PDB file of C-alpha atoms in Angstrom:
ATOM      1  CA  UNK K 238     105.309 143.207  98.345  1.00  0.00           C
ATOM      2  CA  UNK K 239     102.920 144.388  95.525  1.00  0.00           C
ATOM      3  CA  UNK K 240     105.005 142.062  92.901  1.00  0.00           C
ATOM      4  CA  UNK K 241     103.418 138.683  94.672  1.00  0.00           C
ATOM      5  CA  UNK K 242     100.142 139.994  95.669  1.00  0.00           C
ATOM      6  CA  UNK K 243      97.282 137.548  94.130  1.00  0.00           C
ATOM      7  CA  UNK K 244      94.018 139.647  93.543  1.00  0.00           C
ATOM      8  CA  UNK K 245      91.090 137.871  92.524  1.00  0.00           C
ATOM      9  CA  UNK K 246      92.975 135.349  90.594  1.00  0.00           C
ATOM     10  CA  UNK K 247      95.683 137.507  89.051  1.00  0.00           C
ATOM     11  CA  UNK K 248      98.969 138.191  89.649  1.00  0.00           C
ATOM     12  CA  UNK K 249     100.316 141.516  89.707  1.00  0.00           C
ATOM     13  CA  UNK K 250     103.443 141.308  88.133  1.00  0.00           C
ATOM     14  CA  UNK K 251     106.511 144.055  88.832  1.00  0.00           C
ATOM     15  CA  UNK K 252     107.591 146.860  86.305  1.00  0.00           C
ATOM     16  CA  UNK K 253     110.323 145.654  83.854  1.00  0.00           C
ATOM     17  CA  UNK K 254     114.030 146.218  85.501  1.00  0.00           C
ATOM     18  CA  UNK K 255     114.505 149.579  82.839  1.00  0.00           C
ATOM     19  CA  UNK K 256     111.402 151.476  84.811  1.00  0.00           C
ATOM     20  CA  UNK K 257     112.996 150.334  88.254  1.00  0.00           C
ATOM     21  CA  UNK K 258     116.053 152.553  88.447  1.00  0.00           C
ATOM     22  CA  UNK K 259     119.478 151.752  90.146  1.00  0.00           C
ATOM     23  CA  UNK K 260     118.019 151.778  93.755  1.00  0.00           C
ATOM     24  CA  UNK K 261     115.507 148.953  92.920  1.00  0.00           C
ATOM     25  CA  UNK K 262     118.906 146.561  92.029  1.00  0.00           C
ATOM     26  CA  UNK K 263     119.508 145.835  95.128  1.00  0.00           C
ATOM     27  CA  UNK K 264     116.150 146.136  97.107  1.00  0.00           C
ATOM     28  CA  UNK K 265     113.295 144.757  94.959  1.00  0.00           C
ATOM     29  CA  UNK K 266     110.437 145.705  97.334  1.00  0.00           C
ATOM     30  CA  UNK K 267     111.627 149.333  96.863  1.00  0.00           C
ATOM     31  CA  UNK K 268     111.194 148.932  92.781  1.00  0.00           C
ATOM     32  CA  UNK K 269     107.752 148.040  93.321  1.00  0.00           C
ATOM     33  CA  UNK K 270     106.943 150.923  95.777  1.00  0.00           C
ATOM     34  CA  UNK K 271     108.345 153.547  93.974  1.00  0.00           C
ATOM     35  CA  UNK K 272     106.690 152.635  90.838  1.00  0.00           C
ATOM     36  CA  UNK K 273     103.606 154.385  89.416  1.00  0.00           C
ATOM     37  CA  UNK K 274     100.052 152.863  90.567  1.00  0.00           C
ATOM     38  CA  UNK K 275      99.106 152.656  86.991  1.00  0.00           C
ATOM     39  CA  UNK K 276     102.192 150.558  85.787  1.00  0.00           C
ATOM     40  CA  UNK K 277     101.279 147.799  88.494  1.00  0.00           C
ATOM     41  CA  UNK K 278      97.902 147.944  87.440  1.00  0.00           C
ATOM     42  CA  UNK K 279      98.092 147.606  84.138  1.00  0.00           C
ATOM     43  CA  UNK K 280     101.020 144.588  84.248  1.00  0.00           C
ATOM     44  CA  UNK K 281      98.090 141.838  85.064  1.00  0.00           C
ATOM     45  CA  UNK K 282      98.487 137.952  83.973  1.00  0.00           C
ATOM     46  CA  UNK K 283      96.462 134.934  85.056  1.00  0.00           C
ATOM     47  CA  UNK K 284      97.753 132.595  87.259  1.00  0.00           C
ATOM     48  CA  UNK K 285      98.713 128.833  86.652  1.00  0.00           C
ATOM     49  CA  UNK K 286      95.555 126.801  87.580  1.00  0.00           C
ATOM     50  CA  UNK K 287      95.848 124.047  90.325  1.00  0.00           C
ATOM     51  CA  UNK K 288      95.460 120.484  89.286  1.00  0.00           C
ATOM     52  CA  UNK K 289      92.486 118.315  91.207  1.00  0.00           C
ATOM     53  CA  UNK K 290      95.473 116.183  91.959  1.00  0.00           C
ATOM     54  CA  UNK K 291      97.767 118.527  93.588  1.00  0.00           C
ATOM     55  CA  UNK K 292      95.020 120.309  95.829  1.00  0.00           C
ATOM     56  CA  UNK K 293      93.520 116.939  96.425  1.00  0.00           C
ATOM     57  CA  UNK K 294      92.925 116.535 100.361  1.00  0.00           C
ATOM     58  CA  UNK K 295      95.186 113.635 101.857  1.00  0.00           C
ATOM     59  CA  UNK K 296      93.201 111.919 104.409  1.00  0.00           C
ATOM     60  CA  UNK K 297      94.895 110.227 107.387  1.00  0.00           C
ATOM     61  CA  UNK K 298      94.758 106.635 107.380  1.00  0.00           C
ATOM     62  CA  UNK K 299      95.614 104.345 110.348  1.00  0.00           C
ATOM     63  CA  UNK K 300      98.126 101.399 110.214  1.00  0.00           C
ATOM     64  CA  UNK K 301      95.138  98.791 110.531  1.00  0.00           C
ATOM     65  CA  UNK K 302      93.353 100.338 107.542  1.00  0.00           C
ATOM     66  CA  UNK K 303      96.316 100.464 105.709  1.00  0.00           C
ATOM     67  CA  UNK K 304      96.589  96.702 106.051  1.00  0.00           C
ATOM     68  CA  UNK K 305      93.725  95.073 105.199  1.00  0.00           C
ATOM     69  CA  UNK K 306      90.787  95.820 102.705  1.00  0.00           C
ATOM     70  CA  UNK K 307      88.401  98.556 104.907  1.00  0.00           C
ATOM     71  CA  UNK K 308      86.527 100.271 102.100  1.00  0.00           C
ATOM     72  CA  UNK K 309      87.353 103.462 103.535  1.00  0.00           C
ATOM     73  CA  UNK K 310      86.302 102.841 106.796  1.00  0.00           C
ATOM     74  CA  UNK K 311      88.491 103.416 109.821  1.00  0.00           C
ATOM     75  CA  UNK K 312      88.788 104.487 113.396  1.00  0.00           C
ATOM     76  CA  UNK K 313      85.915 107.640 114.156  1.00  0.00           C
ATOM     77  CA  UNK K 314      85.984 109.295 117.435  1.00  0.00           C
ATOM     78  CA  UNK K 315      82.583 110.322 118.672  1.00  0.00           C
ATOM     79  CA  UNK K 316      80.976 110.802 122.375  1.00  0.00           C
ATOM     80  CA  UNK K 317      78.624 107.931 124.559  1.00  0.00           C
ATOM     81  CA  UNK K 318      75.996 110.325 125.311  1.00  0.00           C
ATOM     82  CA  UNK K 319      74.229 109.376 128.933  1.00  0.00           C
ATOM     83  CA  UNK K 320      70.313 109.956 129.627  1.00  0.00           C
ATOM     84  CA  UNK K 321      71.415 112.880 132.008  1.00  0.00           C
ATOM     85  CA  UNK K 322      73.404 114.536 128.335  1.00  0.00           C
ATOM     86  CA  UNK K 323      76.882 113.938 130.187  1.00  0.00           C
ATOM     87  CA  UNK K 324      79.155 113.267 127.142  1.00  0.00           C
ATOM     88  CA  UNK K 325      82.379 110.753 127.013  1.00  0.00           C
ATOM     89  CA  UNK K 326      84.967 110.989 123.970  1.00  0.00           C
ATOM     90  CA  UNK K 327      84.935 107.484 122.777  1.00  0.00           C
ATOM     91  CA  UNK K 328      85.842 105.314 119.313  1.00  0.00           C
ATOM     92  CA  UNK K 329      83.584 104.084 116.480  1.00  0.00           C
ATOM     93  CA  UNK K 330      85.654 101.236 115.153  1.00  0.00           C
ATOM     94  CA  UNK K 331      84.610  99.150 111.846  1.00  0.00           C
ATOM     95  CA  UNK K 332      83.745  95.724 111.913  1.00  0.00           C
ATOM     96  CA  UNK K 333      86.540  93.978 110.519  1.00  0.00           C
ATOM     97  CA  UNK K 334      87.077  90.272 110.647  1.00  0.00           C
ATOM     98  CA  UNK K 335      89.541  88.093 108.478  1.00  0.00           C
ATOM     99  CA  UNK K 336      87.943  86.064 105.579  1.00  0.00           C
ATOM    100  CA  UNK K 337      89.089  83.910 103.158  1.00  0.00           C
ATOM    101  CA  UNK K 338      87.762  85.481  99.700  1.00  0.00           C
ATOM    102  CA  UNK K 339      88.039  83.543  96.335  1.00  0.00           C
ATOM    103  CA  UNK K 340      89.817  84.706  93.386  1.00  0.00           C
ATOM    104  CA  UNK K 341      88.628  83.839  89.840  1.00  0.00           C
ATOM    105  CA  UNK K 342      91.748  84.746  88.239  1.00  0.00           C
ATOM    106  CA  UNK K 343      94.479  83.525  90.465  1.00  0.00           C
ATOM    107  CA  UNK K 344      92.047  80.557  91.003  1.00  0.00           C
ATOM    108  CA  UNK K 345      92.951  79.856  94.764  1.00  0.00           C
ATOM    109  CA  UNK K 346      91.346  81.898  98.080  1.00  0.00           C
ATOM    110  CA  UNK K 347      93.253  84.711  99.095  1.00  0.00           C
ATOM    111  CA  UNK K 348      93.242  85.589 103.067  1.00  0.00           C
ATOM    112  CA  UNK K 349      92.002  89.816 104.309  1.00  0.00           C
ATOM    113  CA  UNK K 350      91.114  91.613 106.661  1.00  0.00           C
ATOM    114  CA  UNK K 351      87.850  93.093 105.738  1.00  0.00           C
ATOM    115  CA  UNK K 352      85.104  94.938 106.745  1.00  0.00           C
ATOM    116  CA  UNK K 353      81.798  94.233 106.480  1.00  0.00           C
ATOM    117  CA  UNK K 354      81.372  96.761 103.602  1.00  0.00           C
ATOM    118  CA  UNK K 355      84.076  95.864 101.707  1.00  0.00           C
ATOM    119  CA  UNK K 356      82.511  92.138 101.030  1.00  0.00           C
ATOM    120  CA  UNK K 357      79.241  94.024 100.240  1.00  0.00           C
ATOM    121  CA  UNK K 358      81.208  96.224  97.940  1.00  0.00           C
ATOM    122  CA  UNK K 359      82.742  92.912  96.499  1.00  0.00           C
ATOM    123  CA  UNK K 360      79.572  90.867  95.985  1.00  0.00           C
ATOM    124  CA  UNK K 361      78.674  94.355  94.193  1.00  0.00           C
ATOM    125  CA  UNK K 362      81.654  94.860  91.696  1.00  0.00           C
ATOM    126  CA  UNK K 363      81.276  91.011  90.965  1.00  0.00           C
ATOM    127  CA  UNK K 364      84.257  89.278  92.697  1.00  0.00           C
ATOM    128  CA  UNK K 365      87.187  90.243  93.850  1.00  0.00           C
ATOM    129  CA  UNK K 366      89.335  90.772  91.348  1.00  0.00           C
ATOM    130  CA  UNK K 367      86.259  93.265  89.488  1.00  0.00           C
ATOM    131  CA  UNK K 368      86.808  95.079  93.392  1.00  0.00           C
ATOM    132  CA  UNK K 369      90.422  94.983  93.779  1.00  0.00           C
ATOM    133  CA  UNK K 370      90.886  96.655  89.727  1.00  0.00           C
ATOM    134  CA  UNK K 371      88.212  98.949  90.274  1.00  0.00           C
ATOM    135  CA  UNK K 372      88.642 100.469  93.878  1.00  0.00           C
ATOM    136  CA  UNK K 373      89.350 103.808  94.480  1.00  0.00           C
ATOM    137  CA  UNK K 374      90.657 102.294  98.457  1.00  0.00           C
ATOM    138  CA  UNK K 375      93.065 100.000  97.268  1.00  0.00           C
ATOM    139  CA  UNK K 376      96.574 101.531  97.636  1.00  0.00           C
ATOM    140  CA  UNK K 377      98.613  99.762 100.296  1.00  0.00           C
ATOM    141  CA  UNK K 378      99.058  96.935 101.799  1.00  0.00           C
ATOM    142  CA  UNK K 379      97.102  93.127 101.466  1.00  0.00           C
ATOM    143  CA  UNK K 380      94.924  94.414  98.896  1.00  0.00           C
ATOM    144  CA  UNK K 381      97.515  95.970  96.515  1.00  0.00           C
ATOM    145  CA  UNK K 382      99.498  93.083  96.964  1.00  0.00           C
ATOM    146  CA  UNK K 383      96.780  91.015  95.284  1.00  0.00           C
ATOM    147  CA  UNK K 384      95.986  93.456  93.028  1.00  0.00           C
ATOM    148  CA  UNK K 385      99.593  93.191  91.524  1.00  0.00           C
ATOM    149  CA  UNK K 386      99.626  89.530  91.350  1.00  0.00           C
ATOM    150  CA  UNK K 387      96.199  89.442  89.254  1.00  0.00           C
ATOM    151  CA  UNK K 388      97.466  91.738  87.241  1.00  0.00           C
ATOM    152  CA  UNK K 389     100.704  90.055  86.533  1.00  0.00           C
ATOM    153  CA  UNK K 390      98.540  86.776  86.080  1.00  0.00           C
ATOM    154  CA  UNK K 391      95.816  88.403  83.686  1.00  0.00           C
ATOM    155  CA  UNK K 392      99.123  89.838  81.457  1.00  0.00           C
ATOM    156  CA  UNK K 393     100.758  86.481  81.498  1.00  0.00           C
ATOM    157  CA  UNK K 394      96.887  84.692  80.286  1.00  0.00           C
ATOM    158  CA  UNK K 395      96.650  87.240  77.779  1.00  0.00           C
ATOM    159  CA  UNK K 396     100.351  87.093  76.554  1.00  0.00           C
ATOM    160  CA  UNK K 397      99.801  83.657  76.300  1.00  0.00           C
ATOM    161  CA  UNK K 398      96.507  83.722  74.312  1.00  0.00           C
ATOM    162  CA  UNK K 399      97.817  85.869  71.507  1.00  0.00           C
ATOM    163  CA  UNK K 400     101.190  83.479  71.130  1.00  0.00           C
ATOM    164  CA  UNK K 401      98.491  80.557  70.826  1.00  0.00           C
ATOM    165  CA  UNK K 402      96.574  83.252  68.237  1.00  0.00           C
ATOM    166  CA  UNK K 403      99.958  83.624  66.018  1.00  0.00           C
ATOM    167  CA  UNK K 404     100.384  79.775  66.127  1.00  0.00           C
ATOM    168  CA  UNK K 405      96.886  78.750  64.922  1.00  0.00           C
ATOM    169  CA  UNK K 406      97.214  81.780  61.851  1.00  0.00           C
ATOM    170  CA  UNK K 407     100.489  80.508  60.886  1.00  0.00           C
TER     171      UNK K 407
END
């Protein structure tokens, strides 16, 4: 199993098929074996380099989070610690509350469940449209709904200020 081996980055890669002889046709593992040290060690490429994206850790989200905007906060288990050390598994969960937040650009308030760090993170993007464009957390549920319609809304107000642009010029 020499021909898949990664070492330090490299691949080793197996002898071409002329080298291999009849016998390694039909058994590959035997091509490699039989093969001169020298040959394997001199057949060397670089491997293909991993994206941040594809060996980017997936965190698990729960169903409430998923809803609502949390600001990465969710459920955290954790032990109540007594005065005599004893230690009991229970849950840390975020304090989450549903508030009506305005909207500048849909003009109208627009009902969430939020935590109490996602309105801070809100007051500091500057509203919450600046939040819901710029939020790394925003990827399901309430919040991307939103997101979509602002979007669609800010398209539409722009579309509409370059026809009134072309109208004025002409």
């Amino acid at each position: 199993m020499l021909s898949s081996s990664i070492v330090h980055g490299f691949r080793r890669l197996a002898v071409s098929q002329a080298s291999r002889g009849a016998a390694a046709l039909h058994h590959p593992t035997a091509a490699v074996c039989s093969a001169p040290a020298s040959a394997l060690h001199d057949a060397v490429l670089p491997t293909t380099r991993i994206t941040d994206q594809q060996h980017q850790q997936v965190r698990y989200r729960s169903n409430r989070s998923r809803r609502g905007l949390y600001n990465g906060k969710d459920i955290r288990s954790g032990n109540n610690v007594s005065f005599s050390m004893k230690t009991t598994k229970r849950t840390f969960k975020p304090n989450v509350f549903k508030k009506r937040v305005y909207s500048e650009t849909l003009d109208e308030m627009v009902r969430f469940h939020l935590t109490t760090s996602a309105l801070r993170s809100i007051d500091k993007a500057g509203g919450l449209d600046n939040y819901l464009l710029t939020s790394k957390y925003v990827v399901e549920g309430e919040g991307l709904a939103v997101k979509q319609r602002v979007l669609k809304k800010m398209a539409r107000d722009a579309k509409k200020k370059k026809e009134q642009a072309e109208g004025e010029s002409a």
